[in-house]
Amino acid sequence: MKTGISINFDRDVFAQVQRELAGIPRAMDKASVSAVNKAEAGGRAVLSKNIRKDTPIKAAEIKKRTTIRKANRSTGPVARVQLEGRALNSIVFQGRPKSPPNQRGIRVSQRRGRVSAVYSRADGRKTFDGAFVQRMPNGKVGIFVRKPGRTASGNAKIRAHYGPDITTLAKQSGAVMQTKAALVKRLRKELLGQVGRFVDKINKS
């Protein structure tokens, strides 16, 4: 004689389960946006780390020049880490000397090889003949070189000495591809976590 257990569900139980499962698509949309934003929030740090493997620049300098555009329900699960394309003063690349010799902003001597910076760890330190370090009226310190001619007030013309921009550094170092790969892993983890929390919510209801 065969024995077994029979379990019968009434229509109300099926209706309740159907309502709960109907919320999965909406939950997935919300989870996708949330997961993308959480993954992208760490994108700036990952990008910074990858750039600094090859280039000696402070993380704060990269952070100031990157912007995160968050995803939302209307645009869908698309977020961006945007990089500023403006060239950076050479002083941020471990420029030497770090500052003028006194607080009044008197420039450092233009002796050969006195002013230098490191754009790439592989290439080492580069020196700039005729360059000098000076503190500007706004308090910022930078590396500058003279330009031909003089201003209307009779002062010598100068221009900033620039190194590469953040976008160029990211491309040259391979940081963009490395960051994308890292974000895919992080996104997968975040998305699975969001879906798991939704399932737990159904189980507890």
Coordinates of N, CA, C and O in Angstrom, one line a residue, residues 30-195:
K30 N 14.5 48.4 -9.8 CA 14.9 49.2 -8.7 C 16.3 48.7 -8.2 O 17.2 49.5 -7.9
A31 N 16.4 47.4 -8.2 CA 17.6 46.8 -7.7 C 18.8 47.1 -8.7 O 19.9 47.3 -8.2
S32 N 18.5 47.1 -10.0 CA 19.5 47.4 -11.0 C 20.1 48.8 -10.8 O 21.3 49.0 -10.8
V33 N 19.2 49.8 -10.6 CA 19.6 51.1 -10.5 C 20.4 51.3 -9.2 O 21.5 51.9 -9.2
S34 N 19.9 50.7 -8.1 CA 20.6 50.8 -6.8 C 22.0 50.1 -6.9 O 23.0 50.6 -6.4
A35 N 22.0 48.9 -7.6 CA 23.3 48.2 -7.7 C 24.3 48.9 -8.5 O 25.5 49.0 -8.2
V36 N 23.8 49.5 -9.6 CA 24.8 50.3 -10.5 C 25.3 51.5 -9.7 O 26.5 51.8 -9.8
N37 N 24.5 52.2 -9.0 CA 25.0 53.4 -8.2 C 26.0 53.0 -7.1 O 27.0 53.7 -6.9
K38 N 25.7 51.8 -6.5 CA 26.7 51.4 -5.4 C 28.0 51.0 -6.0 O 29.1 51.2 -5.5
A39 N 27.9 50.3 -7.2 CA 29.1 49.8 -7.8 C 29.9 51.0 -8.4 O 31.1 51.1 -8.2
E40 N 29.2 52.0 -9.0 CA 29.9 53.2 -9.5 C 30.4 54.1 -8.5 O 31.4 54.8 -8.7
A41 N 29.8 54.1 -7.3 CA 30.3 54.9 -6.2 C 31.8 54.5 -5.9 O 32.6 55.4 -5.5
G42 N 32.1 53.2 -6.0 CA 33.4 52.8 -5.8 C 34.3 52.9 -7.0 O 35.5 52.6 -6.9
G43 N 33.7 53.3 -8.1 CA 34.4 53.3 -9.4 C 35.5 54.4 -9.4 O 36.6 54.2 -9.9
R44 N 35.3 55.5 -8.7 CA 36.3 56.6 -8.7 C 37.5 56.1 -7.9 O 38.6 56.4 -8.3
A45 N 37.3 55.4 -6.8 CA 38.4 54.9 -6.0 C 39.2 53.8 -6.8 O 40.4 53.8 -6.7
V46 N 38.5 53.0 -7.5 CA 39.2 51.9 -8.3 C 40.0 52.6 -9.4 O 41.1 52.2 -9.6
L47 N 39.4 53.5 -10.1 CA 40.1 54.2 -11.2 C 41.3 54.9 -10.6 O 42.4 54.9 -11.2
S48 N 41.2 55.6 -9.5 CA 42.3 56.3 -8.9 C 43.4 55.4 -8.6 O 44.6 55.7 -8.9
K49 N 43.1 54.3 -8.0 CA 44.1 53.3 -7.6 C 44.8 52.8 -8.8 O 46.1 52.6 -8.8
N50 N 44.1 52.5 -9.9 CA 44.7 52.0 -11.1 C 45.6 53.0 -11.8 O 46.7 52.7 -12.4
I51 N 45.2 54.3 -11.8 CA 46.0 55.4 -12.4 C 47.3 55.5 -11.6 O 48.4 55.7 -12.1
R52 N 47.2 55.5 -10.2 CA 48.4 55.7 -9.4 C 49.4 54.6 -9.4 O 50.5 54.7 -8.8
K53 N 49.0 53.4 -9.9 CA 50.0 52.4 -10.1 C 51.1 52.8 -11.0 O 52.3 52.4 -10.8
D54 N 50.8 53.6 -12.0 CA 51.8 54.0 -13.0 C 52.2 55.5 -12.8 O 53.3 55.8 -13.2
T55 N 51.4 56.3 -12.2 CA 51.7 57.7 -12.1 C 51.6 58.2 -10.6 O 50.6 58.0 -9.9
P56 N 52.7 58.8 -10.1 CA 52.7 59.3 -8.8 C 52.0 60.6 -8.6 O 52.5 61.7 -8.6
I57 N 50.7 60.5 -8.4 CA 49.8 61.6 -8.2 C 48.9 61.3 -7.0 O 48.5 60.2 -6.8
K58 N 48.6 62.3 -6.2 CA 47.8 62.1 -5.0 C 46.3 61.8 -5.4 O 45.8 62.3 -6.4
A59 N 45.7 60.9 -4.6 CA 44.3 60.5 -4.9 C 43.4 61.7 -4.8 O 42.4 61.8 -5.6
A60 N 43.7 62.7 -4.0 CA 42.9 63.9 -3.9 C 42.8 64.7 -5.2 O 41.8 65.3 -5.5
E61 N 43.9 64.7 -5.9 CA 44.0 65.4 -7.2 C 43.1 64.7 -8.2 O 42.4 65.4 -9.0
I62 N 43.0 63.4 -8.2 CA 42.2 62.7 -9.1 C 40.7 62.9 -8.7 O 39.8 63.1 -9.6
K63 N 40.4 62.8 -7.4 CA 39.0 62.9 -6.9 C 38.4 64.3 -7.3 O 37.3 64.3 -7.7
K64 N 39.3 65.3 -7.2 CA 38.8 66.7 -7.6 C 38.4 66.8 -9.0 O 37.6 67.6 -9.4
R65 N 38.9 65.9 -9.9 CA 38.7 66.0 -11.3 C 37.9 64.9 -11.9 O 37.9 64.6 -13.1
T66 N 37.1 64.2 -11.0 CA 36.2 63.2 -11.5 C 34.8 63.4 -10.9 O 34.7 63.9 -9.8
T67 N 33.8 63.1 -11.7 CA 32.4 63.4 -11.3 C 31.6 62.1 -11.5 O 31.8 61.5 -12.6
I68 N 30.8 61.7 -10.6 CA 29.9 60.6 -10.7 C 28.5 61.0 -11.1 O 27.9 61.8 -10.4
R69 N 28.0 60.5 -12.2 CA 26.6 60.8 -12.6 C 25.8 59.5 -12.3 O 26.0 58.5 -12.9
K70 N 24.9 59.7 -11.3 CA 24.2 58.5 -10.8 C 23.1 58.1 -11.8 O 22.5 58.9 -12.5
A71 N 22.7 56.8 -11.7 CA 21.6 56.3 -12.5 C 20.3 56.5 -11.7 O 20.3 56.8 -10.5
N72 N 19.2 56.6 -12.4 CA 17.9 56.7 -11.8 C 16.9 55.9 -12.6 O 17.2 55.3 -13.6
R73 N 15.6 55.9 -12.1 CA 14.6 55.0 -12.7 C 14.3 55.5 -14.1 O 13.9 54.7 -14.9
S74 N 14.3 56.8 -14.4 CA 14.0 57.3 -15.7 C 15.0 57.0 -16.7 O 14.7 56.7 -17.9
T75 N 16.3 57.1 -16.4 CA 17.4 56.9 -17.3 C 17.8 55.4 -17.4 O 18.5 55.0 -18.3
G76 N 17.4 54.6 -16.4 CA 17.7 53.2 -16.4 C 19.1 53.0 -15.7 O 19.7 54.0 -15.2
P77 N 19.5 51.7 -15.6 CA 20.7 51.4 -14.8 C 22.0 51.8 -15.6 O 22.8 51.0 -15.9
V78 N 22.2 53.1 -15.8 CA 23.4 53.6 -16.4 C 24.0 54.8 -15.6 O 23.4 55.8 -15.3
A79 N 25.2 54.5 -15.1 CA 25.9 55.6 -14.3 C 27.3 55.8 -14.9 O 27.8 55.0 -15.7
R80 N 27.8 56.9 -14.7 CA 29.1 57.3 -15.3 C 30.1 57.9 -14.3 O 29.7 58.6 -13.4
V81 N 31.4 57.6 -14.5 CA 32.4 58.3 -13.8 C 33.1 59.2 -14.9 O 33.7 58.7 -15.8
Q82 N 32.9 60.5 -14.8 CA 33.4 61.4 -15.8 C 34.7 62.0 -15.4 O 34.9 62.4 -14.2
L83 N 35.6 62.0 -16.3 CA 37.0 62.6 -16.0 C 37.2 63.9 -16.7 O 36.8 64.1 -17.8
E84 N 37.8 64.8 -15.9 CA 38.1 66.1 -16.5 C 39.2 66.0 -17.5 O 40.3 65.4 -17.2
G85 N 39.1 66.7 -18.6 CA 40.1 66.6 -19.7 C 41.1 67.7 -19.7 O 42.0 67.8 -20.5
R86 N 41.1 68.6 -18.7 CA 42.0 69.7 -18.6 C 43.4 69.3 -18.1 O 43.5 68.5 -17.1
A87 N 44.4 69.7 -18.8 CA 45.8 69.3 -18.4 C 46.1 69.8 -16.9 O 45.6 70.9 -16.5
L88 N 46.9 69.1 -16.2 CA 47.3 69.4 -14.9 C 48.6 70.1 -14.8 O 49.6 69.7 -15.5
N89 N 48.8 71.0 -13.9 CA 50.1 71.7 -13.7 C 51.1 70.6 -13.2 O 50.7 69.7 -12.4
S90 N 52.3 70.7 -13.7 CA 53.3 69.7 -13.4 C 53.6 69.5 -11.9 O 54.2 68.5 -11.5
I91 N 53.2 70.5 -11.1 CA 53.6 70.4 -9.7 C 52.9 69.3 -9.0 O 53.4 68.7 -8.0
V92 N 51.7 68.8 -9.6 CA 51.0 67.7 -8.9 C 51.6 66.4 -9.1 O 51.3 65.4 -8.4
F93 N 52.6 66.3 -10.0 CA 53.2 65.0 -10.3 C 54.6 65.0 -9.6 O 55.6 64.9 -10.2
Q94 N 54.5 65.0 -8.2 CA 55.6 65.0 -7.4 C 56.6 66.1 -7.8 O 57.8 65.9 -7.9
G95 N 56.1 67.3 -8.1 CA 56.9 68.4 -8.6 C 57.9 68.8 -7.5 O 57.6 68.8 -6.3
R96 N 59.1 69.1 -7.9 CA 60.2 69.6 -7.0 C 60.8 70.9 -7.6 O 61.0 71.0 -8.8
P97 N 61.0 71.9 -6.7 CA 60.7 72.0 -5.3 C 59.1 72.0 -5.1 O 58.4 72.4 -6.0
K98 N 58.7 71.6 -3.9 CA 57.3 71.6 -3.7 C 56.7 73.0 -3.5 O 55.5 73.2 -3.8
S99 N 57.5 74.0 -3.1 CA 57.0 75.3 -2.9 C 58.1 76.3 -3.0 O 59.3 75.9 -3.0
P100 N 57.8 77.6 -3.2 CA 58.8 78.6 -3.3 C 59.6 78.7 -2.0 O 59.1 78.2 -0.9
P101 N 60.8 79.3 -2.0 CA 61.7 79.3 -0.8 C 61.2 80.1 0.4 O 61.7 80.1 1.5
N102 N 60.2 81.0 0.1 CA 59.6 81.8 1.2 C 58.1 82.1 1.0 O 57.6 81.8 -0.1
Q103 N 57.5 82.6 2.0 CA 56.0 82.8 2.0 C 55.6 83.9 1.0 O 54.4 84.0 0.7
R104 N 56.5 84.8 0.6 CA 56.1 85.9 -0.3 C 56.0 85.5 -1.7 O 55.6 86.2 -2.6
G105 N 56.3 84.2 -2.0 CA 56.1 83.7 -3.4 C 57.3 84.0 -4.3 O 57.1 83.9 -5.5
I106 N 58.5 84.3 -3.8 CA 59.6 84.6 -4.7 C 59.9 83.2 -5.4 O 60.0 82.2 -4.7
R107 N 60.1 83.3 -6.6 CA 60.3 82.1 -7.4 C 61.6 81.4 -7.1 O 62.6 82.0 -6.8
V108 N 61.6 80.1 -7.4 CA 62.9 79.3 -7.2 C 63.8 79.6 -8.4 O 63.3 79.9 -9.5
S109 N 65.1 79.5 -8.2 CA 66.1 79.8 -9.2 C 65.8 79.0 -10.5 O 65.3 77.8 -10.4
Q110 N 66.1 79.5 -11.7 CA 65.9 78.8 -12.9 C 67.2 78.0 -13.3 O 67.3 77.7 -14.5
R111 N 68.0 77.6 -12.4 CA 69.1 76.8 -12.7 C 68.8 75.5 -13.4 O 67.7 74.9 -13.0
R112 N 69.6 75.0 -14.3 CA 69.3 73.8 -15.0 C 69.1 72.6 -14.1 O 69.8 72.4 -13.2
G113 N 68.0 71.9 -14.3 CA 67.7 70.7 -13.6 C 67.2 70.9 -12.2 O 67.0 70.0 -11.4
R114 N 66.9 72.2 -11.8 CA 66.4 72.5 -10.5 C 64.9 72.1 -10.3 O 64.5 71.6 -9.2
V115 N 64.1 72.3 -11.3 CA 62.7 72.0 -11.3 C 62.4 70.7 -12.0 O 62.9 70.5 -13.2
S116 N 61.6 69.8 -11.4 CA 61.3 68.5 -12.1 C 60.0 68.0 -11.6 O 59.4 68.4 -10.7
A117 N 59.6 66.9 -12.3 CA 58.3 66.2 -12.0 C 58.4 64.8 -12.5 O 59.3 64.4 -13.3
V118 N 57.5 63.9 -12.1 CA 57.4 62.5 -12.5 C 56.0 62.2 -13.1 O 55.1 62.2 -12.4
Y119 N 56.0 62.1 -14.4 CA 54.7 61.8 -15.0 C 54.4 60.3 -15.1 O 53.3 59.8 -15.1
S120 N 55.5 59.5 -15.0 CA 55.4 58.0 -15.1 C 56.5 57.4 -14.3 O 57.6 57.8 -14.4
R121 N 56.1 56.4 -13.5 CA 57.1 55.7 -12.6 C 58.1 55.0 -13.5 O 59.3 54.9 -13.2
A122 N 57.7 54.5 -14.7 CA 58.6 53.8 -15.6 C 59.6 54.7 -16.2 O 60.8 54.4 -16.4
D123 N 59.2 56.0 -16.5 CA 60.1 56.9 -17.2 C 60.9 57.7 -16.2 O 62.0 58.3 -16.6
G124 N 60.5 57.7 -15.0 CA 61.3 58.4 -14.0 C 61.2 60.0 -14.0 O 60.3 60.5 -14.7
R125 N 62.0 60.7 -13.3 CA 61.9 62.1 -13.1 C 62.4 62.9 -14.3 O 63.5 62.6 -14.9
K126 N 61.6 63.9 -14.7 CA 62.0 64.7 -15.8 C 62.3 66.1 -15.3 O 61.6 66.6 -14.4
T127 N 63.4 66.8 -15.8 CA 63.7 68.1 -15.4 C 63.3 69.1 -16.5 O 63.3 68.8 -17.7
F128 N 63.0 70.3 -16.1 CA 62.6 71.4 -17.0 C 63.5 72.6 -16.9 O 63.5 73.3 -15.9
D129 N 64.3 72.8 -17.9 CA 65.2 73.9 -18.0 C 64.4 75.2 -18.1 O 63.4 75.3 -18.8
G130 N 64.8 76.2 -17.3 CA 64.2 77.5 -17.4 C 62.9 77.6 -16.6 O 62.2 78.6 -16.6
A131 N 62.4 76.5 -16.0 CA 61.2 76.5 -15.2 C 61.4 77.0 -13.8 O 62.5 77.0 -13.3
F132 N 60.3 77.4 -13.1 CA 60.5 77.9 -11.8 C 59.1 77.6 -11.0 O 58.1 77.4 -11.7
V133 N 59.2 77.5 -9.7 CA 58.0 77.3 -8.9 C 57.6 78.6 -8.2 O 58.5 79.3 -7.7
Q134 N 56.4 78.9 -8.3 CA 55.9 80.2 -7.8 C 54.5 80.1 -7.2 O 53.7 79.3 -7.7
R135 N 54.3 80.8 -6.1 CA 53.0 80.9 -5.5 C 52.2 82.0 -6.1 O 52.6 83.2 -6.2
M136 N 51.0 81.7 -6.6 CA 50.2 82.7 -7.3 C 49.4 83.5 -6.3 O 49.2 83.1 -5.1
P137 N 48.8 84.7 -6.7 CA 47.9 85.5 -5.7 C 46.8 84.7 -5.1 O 46.4 85.0 -4.0
N138 N 46.3 83.6 -5.7 CA 45.2 82.8 -5.1 C 45.7 81.8 -4.1 O 45.0 81.0 -3.6
G139 N 47.1 81.8 -3.9 CA 47.6 80.9 -2.9 C 48.1 79.6 -3.5 O 48.8 78.8 -2.8
K140 N 47.7 79.3 -4.7 CA 48.2 78.0 -5.3 C 49.6 78.1 -5.8 O 50.1 79.1 -6.3
V141 N 50.3 76.9 -5.7 CA 51.7 76.8 -6.1 C 51.7 76.0 -7.4 O 51.0 75.0 -7.5
G142 N 52.6 76.5 -8.3 CA 52.7 75.7 -9.6 C 54.0 75.9 -10.2 O 54.9 76.7 -9.7
I143 N 54.2 75.1 -11.3 CA 55.5 75.2 -12.0 C 55.2 76.1 -13.3 O 54.2 75.9 -13.9
F144 N 56.1 77.1 -13.5 CA 55.8 78.0 -14.6 C 57.1 78.2 -15.4 O 58.2 77.8 -15.0
V145 N 56.9 78.7 -16.6 CA 58.1 79.1 -17.5 C 57.8 80.5 -18.1 O 56.6 80.9 -18.2
R146 N 58.8 81.2 -18.5 CA 58.7 82.5 -19.0 C 58.2 82.4 -20.5 O 58.5 81.5 -21.2
K147 N 57.4 83.5 -20.9 CA 57.0 83.7 -22.2 C 57.7 84.9 -22.8 O 58.1 85.8 -22.1
P148 N 57.9 85.0 -24.1 CA 58.5 86.1 -24.7 C 57.6 87.4 -24.5 O 56.4 87.4 -24.4
G149 N 58.3 88.5 -24.3 CA 57.6 89.8 -24.1 C 57.3 90.1 -22.6 O 57.6 89.3 -21.7
R150 N 56.6 91.2 -22.5 CA 56.2 91.7 -21.1 C 54.8 92.1 -21.1 O 54.2 92.4 -22.2
T151 N 54.2 92.2 -20.0 CA 52.8 92.6 -19.8 C 52.8 94.1 -19.9 O 53.8 94.8 -20.0
A152 N 51.5 94.7 -19.9 CA 51.4 96.1 -20.0 C 52.0 96.9 -18.9 O 52.4 98.0 -19.0
S153 N 52.0 96.2 -17.7 CA 52.6 96.8 -16.5 C 54.1 96.6 -16.5 O 54.8 97.1 -15.5
G154 N 54.7 96.0 -17.5 CA 56.1 95.8 -17.5 C 56.7 94.5 -16.9 O 57.9 94.3 -16.9
N155 N 55.8 93.7 -16.4 CA 56.2 92.4 -15.8 C 56.5 91.4 -16.9 O 55.9 91.4 -17.9
A156 N 57.3 90.4 -16.5 CA 57.6 89.3 -17.5 C 56.4 88.4 -17.6 O 55.6 88.2 -16.7
K157 N 56.1 88.0 -18.8 CA 55.0 87.1 -19.1 C 55.4 85.7 -18.7 O 56.5 85.2 -19.0
I158 N 54.5 84.9 -18.1 CA 54.8 83.6 -17.7 C 53.6 82.7 -18.1 O 52.5 83.2 -18.3
R159 N 53.8 81.4 -18.2 CA 52.7 80.5 -18.5 C 52.9 79.2 -17.6 O 54.1 78.9 -17.3
A160 N 51.9 78.5 -17.3 CA 52.0 77.3 -16.5 C 52.6 76.2 -17.3 O 52.4 76.1 -18.5
H161 N 53.4 75.4 -16.6 CA 54.0 74.2 -17.2 C 53.1 73.0 -16.9 O 52.9 72.6 -15.8
Y162 N 52.5 72.4 -18.0 CA 51.5 71.4 -17.8 C 52.0 70.0 -18.1 O 52.9 69.8 -18.9
G163 N 51.4 69.1 -17.4 CA 51.7 67.6 -17.6 C 50.4 67.1 -18.3 O 49.6 67.9 -18.8
P164 N 50.2 65.8 -18.3 CA 49.0 65.2 -18.9 C 47.7 65.5 -18.1 O 47.8 65.9 -16.9
D165 N 46.6 65.2 -18.7 CA 45.3 65.3 -18.0 C 44.9 63.9 -17.5 O 45.5 62.9 -17.8
I166 N 43.9 63.9 -16.6 CA 43.4 62.6 -16.0 C 42.9 61.6 -17.0 O 43.2 60.4 -16.9
T167 N 42.2 62.1 -18.1 CA 41.7 61.2 -19.1 C 42.9 60.5 -19.8 O 42.8 59.3 -20.0
T168 N 43.9 61.3 -20.2 CA 45.1 60.7 -20.8 C 45.8 59.7 -19.9 O 46.2 58.6 -20.4
L169 N 45.9 60.0 -18.7 CA 46.6 59.1 -17.7 C 45.8 57.8 -17.6 O 46.4 56.7 -17.6
A170 N 44.5 57.9 -17.6 CA 43.6 56.7 -17.4 C 43.8 55.8 -18.6 O 43.8 54.6 -18.5
K171 N 43.9 56.4 -19.8 CA 44.0 55.6 -21.1 C 45.4 55.0 -21.2 O 45.5 53.8 -21.5
Q172 N 46.4 55.8 -20.9 CA 47.8 55.3 -21.1 C 48.1 54.2 -20.1 O 48.8 53.2 -20.5
S173 N 47.6 54.3 -18.9 CA 47.9 53.3 -17.9 C 47.1 52.0 -18.0 O 47.3 51.1 -17.2
G174 N 46.1 52.0 -18.8 CA 45.1 50.9 -18.9 C 44.1 50.9 -17.8 O 43.4 49.9 -17.6
A175 N 44.1 52.0 -17.1 CA 43.2 52.1 -15.9 C 41.7 52.0 -16.3 O 40.9 51.5 -15.5
V176 N 41.3 52.4 -17.5 CA 39.9 52.4 -17.9 C 39.5 51.0 -18.0 O 38.4 50.6 -17.4
M177 N 40.2 50.1 -18.7 CA 39.8 48.7 -18.9 C 39.9 48.0 -17.6 O 39.0 47.1 -17.3
Q178 N 40.9 48.3 -16.7 CA 41.0 47.6 -15.4 C 39.8 48.0 -14.5 O 39.3 47.1 -13.8
T179 N 39.4 49.2 -14.6 CA 38.3 49.7 -13.8 C 37.0 49.1 -14.2 O 36.2 48.7 -13.4
K180 N 36.8 49.0 -15.5 CA 35.6 48.4 -16.1 C 35.4 46.9 -15.6 O 34.4 46.5 -15.2
A181 N 36.5 46.2 -15.7 CA 36.5 44.8 -15.2 C 36.2 44.7 -13.8 O 35.4 43.8 -13.3
A182 N 36.7 45.6 -13.0 CA 36.5 45.5 -11.5 C 35.0 45.9 -11.2 O 34.4 45.3 -10.3
L183 N 34.5 46.9 -12.0 CA 33.1 47.3 -11.7 C 32.1 46.2 -12.1 O 31.0 46.1 -11.5
V184 N 32.4 45.5 -13.2 CA 31.5 44.4 -13.6 C 31.4 43.4 -12.4 O 30.3 42.9 -12.1
K185 N 32.5 43.0 -11.8 CA 32.5 42.1 -10.7 C 31.7 42.7 -9.5 O 30.9 42.0 -8.8
R186 N 31.9 44.0 -9.2 CA 31.2 44.6 -8.1 C 29.7 44.7 -8.4 O 28.9 44.6 -7.5
L187 N 29.4 45.0 -9.6 CA 28.0 45.2 -10.0 C 27.3 43.8 -9.9 O 26.1 43.8 -9.3
R188 N 27.9 42.7 -10.3 CA 27.3 41.4 -10.1 C 27.0 41.1 -8.7 O 25.9 40.6 -8.3
K189 N 27.9 41.4 -7.8 CA 27.8 41.2 -6.4 C 26.7 42.0 -5.8 O 25.8 41.5 -5.0
E190 N 26.6 43.3 -6.2 CA 25.6 44.2 -5.7 C 24.2 43.8 -6.1 O 23.3 43.8 -5.4
L191 N 24.1 43.4 -7.4 CA 22.8 43.1 -8.0 C 22.3 41.8 -7.3 O 21.1 41.7 -7.0
L192 N 23.1 40.8 -7.2 CA 22.7 39.6 -6.5 C 22.3 39.8 -5.1 O 21.3 39.3 -4.5
G193 N 23.0 40.8 -4.4 CA 22.6 41.1 -3.0 C 21.3 41.8 -3.0 O 20.4 41.5 -2.1
Q194 N 21.0 42.7 -3.9 CA 19.7 43.4 -4.0 C 18.5 42.4 -4.2 O 17.5 42.5 -3.6
V195 N 18.7 41.5 -5.2 CA 17.7 40.5 -5.4 C 17.5 39.6 -4.2 O 16.4 39.2 -3.9

